[in-house]
C-alpha angles and dihedrals in degrees: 000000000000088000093052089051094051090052089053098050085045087066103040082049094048088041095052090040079052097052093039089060096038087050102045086048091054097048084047088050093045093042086053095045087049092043098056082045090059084047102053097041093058080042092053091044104052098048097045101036116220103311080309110150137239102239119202106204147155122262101213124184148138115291107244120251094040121099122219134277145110086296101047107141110226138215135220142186146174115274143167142203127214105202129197127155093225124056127272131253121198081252090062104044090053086067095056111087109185115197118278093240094063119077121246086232087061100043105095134186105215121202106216101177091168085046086237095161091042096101128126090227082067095044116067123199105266110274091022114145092207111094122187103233125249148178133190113199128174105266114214118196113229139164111261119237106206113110087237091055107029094086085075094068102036090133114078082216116105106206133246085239086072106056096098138091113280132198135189121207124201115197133175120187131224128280097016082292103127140357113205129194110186123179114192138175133216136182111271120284091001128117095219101104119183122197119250107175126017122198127179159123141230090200106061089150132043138185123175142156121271111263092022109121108250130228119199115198126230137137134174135209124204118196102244095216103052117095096244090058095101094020099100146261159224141205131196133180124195133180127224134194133158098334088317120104137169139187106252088178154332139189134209106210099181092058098027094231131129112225120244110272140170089220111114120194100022123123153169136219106236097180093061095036092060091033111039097005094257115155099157115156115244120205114194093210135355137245138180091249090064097058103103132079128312124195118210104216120204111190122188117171106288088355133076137158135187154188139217117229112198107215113191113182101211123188129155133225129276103207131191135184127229135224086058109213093019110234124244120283120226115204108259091029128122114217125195115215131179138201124208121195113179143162096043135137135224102039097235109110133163102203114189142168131228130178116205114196143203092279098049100247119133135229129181119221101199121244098296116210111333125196127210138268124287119191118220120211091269093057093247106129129218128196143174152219131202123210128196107206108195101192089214098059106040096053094238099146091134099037129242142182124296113212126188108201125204113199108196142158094248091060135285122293131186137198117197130192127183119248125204129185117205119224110009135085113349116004123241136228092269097037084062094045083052092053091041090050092052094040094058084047096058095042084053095052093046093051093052093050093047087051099046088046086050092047092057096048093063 
C-alpha cells in the first residue's frame, strides 16, 4: 500500500515536472514570438513613419553663376523626402534605400512633428500612376514689408536661430483634395530638415451658387519649440484674377488689429485662428465678381508661407420661351419662337431646340440662331436664340411640345411650350370650342330663318 502510494505521488511529480516544462516552453516560445512582433512593429513604425509618406519631388533653384532677374534660368532635379513624425537615428536611416537614380545630396529625413505631410492626398495606393505633385525650393529668411507684418520684425537683428539652411515645399494632393506650403529648417549642411511653418488648405478648388455665403479653407501649424512660435503673427488674404488683384483681408496679430480694406463682407474667425490655427476666409454672400483665385498668406517674423485657393461662382440659366402661350399653327405657317436664358455664370452656354411630338418621339432642331452674350449689372450673362418652325417641314401636323435646352456648367436645364396645329389630325381643345361655336351659330341662323319664313306665311 505504501508502495503503491509512492508510485502515485512519482507520476503526479513527474506529470506536474512535465506541465511545468511544457508550459514554461510555451510561454518562452509566446514571449519570443511577441517579442519579434514588438520588434517589428517599432521597427514598422519607424520606417514607415506613421502612415507618412515617401514624396518624390523636384528640387528647383536658380543655376549657379546667373544673377537674378525676370530671365534666371533654373535648375531641377529629382529629389525625395523621407517623412516621420519623430526624429531619425542612424538605425533607422539604414534602413531607408532611395532609388539609385536620385543623388544622395537630394535624398532628404524630414522631420514632420504636426504630421503635416501625412495625408492620404499625399499617399497614393502602391503601383498607382497618379503622384501628388511636389516641389522643394531654397527658402531665404527675410524681413516682410507689408505694414500688418512688419512689427515682427521690428529689430534690424537676424537671429542666430536663422543661420541655417531653409527650404520651402510646395505639395498638391491628389484629386484637388489639399495644397500644401511647408517651410522647414535643418542644421547646416545637413539633410535633416524639420518643419517650421505649415500652411494649407483641404479646399484648393470651390464651386458654389451665386448669393450662398463662402468658406475658404487654410490652417496653419507653428513648431512649438522653435523660438518664432509666440512671437507673433500675421495673415493676409489677396484675390487674383486676370492680371487684377486686391487685398480681401489682413490681420496684424501682434497688435490684434484688421488693415484698412475696400472688401465688404469678408471675415475671419478669431476665436479658431488663436485656438486651432484656422484662418479660413468667410464670405457672407457670394458674387460673380468674387469667382477667381485667393492666396492665404502666414507671416512670422523673417519667414512666411502660403497657399492659392481657386473660387468659381457657378449658376445656371433660367430660361423662358416667347411667344407665351404659343399661339396656334396653322399648317403652311412660319412661326417665329425665342429663348431666352438669363442670370447665369460662367459665359459659356450651349443653348439647343427639340421638338417632342404626339407620339412621343423626339427631334432636335439645332440651336437656331443664337445671339451673343449681354452682361447685367451683377455680372451674371444672359443670352438668346431665335427659331423659325415651318409647320411643312418639320412634320408637325398634330402638334407637340417645343423645348429649348441650356446646357451649363452649372447643370441642364430645359424650358418646354405646347404647340397646336389647327386643322389638321386630331383636333384640340380649341380647335372643338371653334366647331361648337360655329355649330350653335348655324343652328341660330336656321332657326331665324325658319321663324321669319313662318311669320310671313300668317
Amino acid at each position: 500500500m505504501v508502495l503503491f502510494h509512492a508510485k502515485q505521488g512519482i507520476r503526479e511529480f513527474i506529470h506536474r515536472y512535465h506541465f511545468i516544462l511544457t508550459y514554461t516552453a510555451t510561454m518562452s516560445e509566446i514571449s519570443t514570438i511577441y517579442k519579434i512582433s514588438v520588434f517589428a512593429f517599432t521597427l514598422c513604425f519607424g520606417v514607415c513613419g506613421s502612415a507618412c509618406p515617401v514624396l518624390e519631388c523636384w528640387f528647383v533653384q536658380e543655376k549657379p553663376g546667373h544673377g537674378g532677374g525676370l530671365s534666371t534660368p533654373m535648375s531641377q532635379e529629382k529629389s525625395l523626402m523621407f517623412i516621420r513624425t519623430e526624429a531619425y537615428s542612424e538605425e533607422i536611416k539604414t534602413e531607408l534605400h532611395p532609388p539609385a537614380d536620385i543623388s544622395s545630396s537630394r535624398v532628404y529625413y524630414v522631420t514632420d512633428p504636426a504630421g503635416t505631410f501625412c495625408s492620404a492626398a499625399l499617399n497614393p495606393p502602391k503601383g498607382s500612376v497618379n503622384k501628388p505633385k511636389c516641389e522643394i525650393n531654397p527658402f531665404m529668411p527675410h524681413a516682410s514689408m507689408v505694414r500688418w507684418a512688419s512689427a515682427l520684425t521690428d529689430s534690424a537683428q537676424s537671429p542666430v536661430y536663422l543661420q541655417a539652411d531653409w527650404f520651402s515645399v510646395a505639395a498638391q494632393g491628389l484629386d484637388e483634395q489639399l495644397t500644401l506650403s511647408n517651410i522647414m529648417r535643418a542644421p547646416s549642411a545637413s539633410k535633416e530638415p524639420k518643419v517650421i511653418l505649415s500652411v494649407s488648405s483641404k479646399t484648393p478648388v470651390v464651386r458654389c451658387r451665386l448669393g450662398e455665403p463662402v468658406l475658404l479653407d487654410c490652417g496653419f501649424w507653428i513648431d512649438p519649440s522653435s523660438p518664432l512660435h509666440g512671437s507673433g503673427f500675421s495673415i493676409e488674404w489677396r484675390y487674383q484674377f486676370r492680371g487684377e488683384g486686391r487685398l480681401v483681408l489682413a490681420y496684424d496679430g501682434k497688435n490684434d488689429r484688421f488693415a484698412e480694406t475696400s472688401e465688404s463682407g469678408a471675415e475671419m474667425d478669431i476665436t479658431g485662428l488663436y485656438q486651432t490655427g484656422n484662418a479660413s476666409l468667410i464670405l457672407e454672400e457670394s458674387q460673380v465678381r468674387h469667382s477667381g483665385t485667393y492666396i492665404c498668406t502666414v507671416y512670422l517674423p523673417h519667414l512666411l508661407a502660403q497657399v492659392a485657393v481657386d473660387l468659381e461662382i457657378v449658376e445656371p440659366p433660367s430660361l423662358s420661351i416667347l411667344p407665351s402661350p404659343l399661339p396656334l399653327l396653322v399648317p403652311g405657317q412660319v412661326l417665329s419662337v425665342q429663348c431666352e436664358a438669363s442670370g447665369f455664370a460662367p459665359h459659356t452656354l450651349d443653348l439647343g431646340w427639340e421638338f417632342i411630338g404626339a407620339d412621343g418621339k423626339a427631334l432636335s432642331l439645332g440651336q437656331g440662331s443664337v445671339v451673343g452674350h449681354r452682361r447685367a449689372s451683377d455680372g451674371t450673362f444672359s443670352q438668346s436664340s431665335r427659331l423659325e418652325l415651318d409647320s411643312t417641314k418639320l412634320r408637325l401636323a398634330r402638334g407637340g411640345e417645343i423645348s429649348c435646352v441650356a446646357k451649363h456648367d452649372g447643370g441642364t436645364r430645359r424650358a418646354s411650350a405646347a404647340l397646336n396645329v389647327i386643322g389638321v389630325g386630331a383636333p384640340s381643345i380649341e380647335d372643338s370650342m371653334a366647331m361648337v361655336a360655329v355649330a350653335l351659330l348655324l343652328y341660330g341662323m336656321i332657326k331665324f330663318f325658319s321663324w321669319t319664313f313662318s311669320s310671313g306665311e300668317f
